Coordinates of C-alpha atoms in Angstrom, one line a residue:
M1 CA -0.1 0.0 0.2
K2 CA 1.5 3.6 -0.6
D3 CA 2.6 5.6 2.6
N4 CA -0.4 8.6 2.4
I5 CA -0.2 8.7 6.4
F6 CA 0.8 12.3 6.4
K7 CA -0.5 13.5 3.3
S8 CA -3.6 15.3 5.5
K9 CA -3.6 18.0 8.1
L10 CA -3.1 15.7 11.1
D11 CA -5.7 16.9 14.4
K12 CA -2.7 16.7 17.0
S13 CA 1.3 16.4 16.9
T14 CA 1.4 13.4 17.9
D15 CA 5.0 10.9 18.5
F16 CA 5.5 8.5 15.2
T17 CA 4.4 4.4 16.2
F18 CA 4.6 1.7 14.8
D19 CA 1.4 0.6 14.7
E20 CA -1.1 -1.0 12.0
K21 CA -1.8 2.2 9.6
V22 CA 2.4 2.8 10.2
T23 CA 3.4 -1.4 9.2
K24 CA 0.4 -1.0 5.9
V25 CA 2.6 1.0 4.3
F26 CA 5.8 0.5 5.6
D27 CA 7.6 -1.2 2.7
D28 CA 6.6 2.2 0.4
M29 CA 7.5 4.7 3.5
V30 CA 10.9 3.4 3.9
V31 CA 11.7 3.1 0.2
R32 CA 11.1 6.4 -0.8
S33 CA 12.6 7.6 2.5
V34 CA 15.8 6.4 3.2
P35 CA 17.7 7.1 -0.5
F36 CA 19.6 2.7 -1.3
Y37 CA 17.3 1.6 0.9
L38 CA 17.1 -2.0 -1.1
E39 CA 20.8 -1.3 -2.4
A40 CA 21.9 -1.2 1.3
Q41 CA 19.4 -4.4 1.8
R42 CA 22.1 -6.0 -0.6
M43 CA 25.1 -5.1 1.0
I44 CA 23.7 -6.4 4.8
A45 CA 23.1 -10.1 2.5
E46 CA 26.2 -9.8 1.3
L47 CA 27.9 -9.8 4.2
T48 CA 25.9 -11.6 6.3
K49 CA 27.2 -13.6 4.1
D50 CA 30.6 -14.1 5.0
Y51 CA 30.4 -14.2 8.3
A52 CA 26.8 -15.9 9.2
K53 CA 28.4 -19.5 10.3
P54 CA 26.2 -23.3 10.0
N55 CA 24.6 -24.3 12.9
T56 CA 24.4 -20.6 15.0
N57 CA 21.6 -17.3 13.9
V58 CA 21.3 -14.5 12.6
Y59 CA 19.4 -11.8 14.7
D60 CA 17.2 -8.8 13.1
L61 CA 16.5 -6.3 15.8
G62 CA 14.0 -4.1 14.8
C63 CA 13.3 -6.6 12.0
S64 CA 9.7 -4.9 11.1
T65 CA 8.3 -6.0 7.8
G66 CA 10.7 -9.4 7.8
T67 CA 12.9 -7.5 4.1
T68 CA 16.0 -8.3 5.6
F69 CA 14.9 -12.0 6.1
L70 CA 13.9 -12.5 3.1
N71 CA 17.1 -11.4 1.4
L72 CA 19.0 -13.0 3.9
D73 CA 17.0 -16.3 2.7
M74 CA 18.1 -16.6 -0.7
V75 CA 21.8 -16.2 -0.3
L76 CA 22.5 -18.2 4.0
D77 CA 22.8 -21.8 4.3
P78 CA 19.9 -23.6 5.3
A79 CA 21.7 -24.6 8.3
I80 CA 21.9 -21.2 9.8
G81 CA 18.5 -19.5 11.5
F82 CA 16.4 -16.5 12.1
V83 CA 15.8 -14.8 15.2
G84 CA 13.7 -11.3 14.5
I85 CA 13.3 -9.2 17.5
D86 CA 10.0 -5.9 17.6
S87 CA 8.6 -4.5 19.7
S88 CA 5.7 -4.2 18.0
A89 CA 3.1 -6.8 18.0
E90 CA 1.5 -5.4 14.2
M91 CA 5.8 -5.5 12.5
L92 CA 5.9 -9.1 13.7
A93 CA 2.3 -10.2 13.1
Q94 CA 3.6 -8.7 9.2
C95 CA 6.7 -10.2 9.7
K96 CA 5.6 -13.9 9.3
S97 CA 3.3 -14.0 7.6
N98 CA 5.8 -12.3 4.9
L99 CA 8.2 -15.2 5.8
I100 CA 5.5 -18.1 5.4
S101 CA 4.2 -16.9 1.9
S102 CA 7.6 -16.7 0.6
G103 CA 8.2 -20.1 1.2
I104 CA 10.4 -20.2 4.2
Q105 CA 11.5 -23.6 4.8
R106 CA 14.6 -22.7 7.8
K107 CA 14.3 -22.3 11.9
F108 CA 13.1 -19.0 12.9
D109 CA 11.5 -17.1 15.7
L110 CA 10.4 -14.0 16.1
I111 CA 10.0 -11.8 19.8
E112 CA 8.4 -8.7 21.1
A113 CA 10.7 -7.2 22.9
D114 CA 11.3 -3.7 23.7
L115 CA 15.6 -3.1 23.0
N116 CA 15.8 -0.3 25.8
T117 CA 15.0 -2.5 28.6
G118 CA 17.3 -5.5 27.3
I119 CA 18.3 -8.5 25.0
H120 CA 19.0 -12.0 25.0
I121 CA 21.0 -13.3 22.6
D122 CA 21.5 -16.8 21.5
N123 CA 24.0 -18.9 19.3
A124 CA 24.6 -16.0 17.1
S125 CA 27.1 -15.3 14.4
V126 CA 25.7 -11.6 12.7
V127 CA 23.4 -9.6 14.8
V128 CA 21.7 -6.7 12.2
L129 CA 20.6 -3.4 13.1
C130 CA 18.8 -1.7 10.1
L131 CA 17.8 1.3 10.8
T132 CA 17.2 0.3 14.1
L133 CA 19.2 2.4 17.3
Q134 CA 18.2 5.5 15.9
F135 CA 14.8 4.7 17.9
V136 CA 16.3 3.7 20.2
R137 CA 16.6 6.2 23.8
P138 CA 20.0 7.7 23.9
P139 CA 21.0 6.0 27.4
K140 CA 20.5 3.1 26.3
R141 CA 22.1 2.7 23.4
T142 CA 25.4 1.6 25.1
K143 CA 23.9 -1.0 26.8
L144 CA 21.8 -2.7 24.0
L145 CA 25.2 -2.5 22.3
Q146 CA 27.2 -3.9 25.0
A147 CA 24.6 -6.7 25.8
V148 CA 25.4 -7.3 22.1
Y149 CA 29.0 -7.7 22.1
E150 CA 29.1 -10.0 24.9
Q151 CA 26.6 -12.6 23.6
L152 CA 28.2 -12.8 20.2
N153 CA 30.1 -15.4 19.0
P154 CA 33.7 -14.7 19.0
G155 CA 34.5 -13.8 15.7
G156 CA 30.8 -12.1 15.5
C157 CA 29.7 -9.5 13.3
V158 CA 27.3 -6.9 14.0
I159 CA 26.1 -5.0 10.9
L160 CA 25.0 -1.4 11.7
F161 CA 22.3 1.0 9.1
E162 CA 21.3 4.2 10.0
K163 CA 20.5 7.4 9.9
V164 CA 22.7 10.1 11.2
L165 CA 24.1 13.5 11.4
G166 CA 27.2 15.7 9.6
E167 CA 30.0 15.8 11.9
S168 CA 30.1 19.8 11.5
Q169 CA 26.6 21.9 11.6
E170 CA 27.2 23.0 8.3
F171 CA 27.1 19.9 6.6
N172 CA 24.8 19.3 8.8
R173 CA 22.8 21.0 7.5
Q174 CA 23.7 20.9 3.9
F175 CA 22.8 17.0 4.4
I176 CA 19.2 18.0 5.7
K177 CA 18.3 20.1 2.6
Y178 CA 19.0 17.3 0.0
Y179 CA 17.9 14.6 1.9
Y180 CA 14.5 16.4 2.0
D181 CA 15.0 17.3 -2.0
Y182 CA 15.3 13.3 -2.3
K183 CA 11.8 12.6 -0.4
R184 CA 9.9 14.9 -2.3
R185 CA 11.4 13.6 -5.8
N186 CA 10.3 10.5 -4.6
N187 CA 6.7 12.3 -5.0
Y188 CA 6.7 13.4 -0.7
N189 CA 4.4 17.1 -0.6
E190 CA 6.0 19.5 1.5
M191 CA 2.9 19.0 4.4
E192 CA 4.2 15.2 4.4
I193 CA 7.9 16.2 5.2
A194 CA 6.6 18.8 7.7
Q195 CA 4.0 16.2 9.7
K196 CA 6.6 13.7 9.3
R197 CA 9.6 15.6 10.4
E198 CA 7.3 16.7 13.3
A199 CA 6.3 13.4 14.6
L200 CA 9.8 11.6 14.7
E201 CA 11.3 14.4 16.3
N202 CA 11.1 12.5 20.0
V203 CA 11.4 9.6 18.5
L204 CA 14.0 9.4 16.3
I205 CA 17.8 10.9 17.7
P206 CA 20.7 10.6 15.2
Y207 CA 23.9 9.9 15.8
K208 CA 27.1 11.0 14.0
P209 CA 29.1 8.6 12.0
S210 CA 32.4 9.1 14.4
E211 CA 29.9 8.9 17.5
N212 CA 28.7 4.9 15.9
I213 CA 32.2 4.2 15.4
E214 CA 33.6 5.4 18.8
T215 CA 31.0 3.1 21.0
L216 CA 31.3 0.1 18.4
E217 CA 35.4 0.3 19.4
E218 CA 35.0 1.9 23.1
I219 CA 32.7 -1.8 24.0
G220 CA 35.4 -3.8 22.5
F221 CA 34.6 -5.1 18.4
Q222 CA 37.6 -5.1 17.4
S223 CA 37.5 -3.9 13.8
V224 CA 35.1 -1.4 12.9
E225 CA 34.6 0.4 9.5
T226 CA 31.6 2.4 7.2
F227 CA 30.6 0.1 4.5
F228 CA 27.8 2.8 3.4
K229 CA 27.0 6.6 3.5
W230 CA 25.1 8.7 1.5
Y231 CA 24.8 12.5 3.7
N232 CA 22.6 11.4 6.1
F233 CA 22.5 8.0 5.9
S234 CA 25.6 5.5 7.1
G235 CA 25.9 1.7 7.5
F236 CA 28.8 0.1 10.2
V237 CA 30.1 -2.6 10.9
A238 CA 31.8 -3.8 13.6
L239 CA 33.2 -7.9 14.7
K240 CA 33.8 -9.0 17.9

């Protein structure tokens, strides 16, 4: 379904939530709102294929409608299990439906949980957070990544894909301008852009790329690299 959530004037400002209304249009929303989203997903699958080990699990924290799993299912050993965690029951229901309708044969488990309250990971060789960490409350982010690191298998890999801030105020302003131009090219009008920006203001809090890299390194990851960059979106890969 096409994303028209913010096309009409809302009665009052409310924070963005991954409810049933958003779930129905999420796939259209993310492709039209995130530059090179499908290419980033392809790159995530490529990286995961190199680090996911047979008889281990790949975790997707904030699995939404299951796009990452659908891509991974085509390239990973069938002995690798999938575990998806999301705080939205509506997203998990759609994810389950999408995985089943795709004919997935491997073992998978979907868990409803709030990443702000902690995480349990079992036998994971890869953990993916695609447009997820940005929604975790800032005081909880380092603790979440620390928990992932401690429970990740030796030699395991964490893949982050995030909306980010520019390293300087000048470039950050420019990048935001270019980003809104991108949304206009994808047929979002000024009201939609403004209302979604307001709805996300207290919910999506991006960090600078250097802050994400520094956090991963301080936690203990041995090698951290940027694998994607488009103005105010970045991808990071970290090895334990």
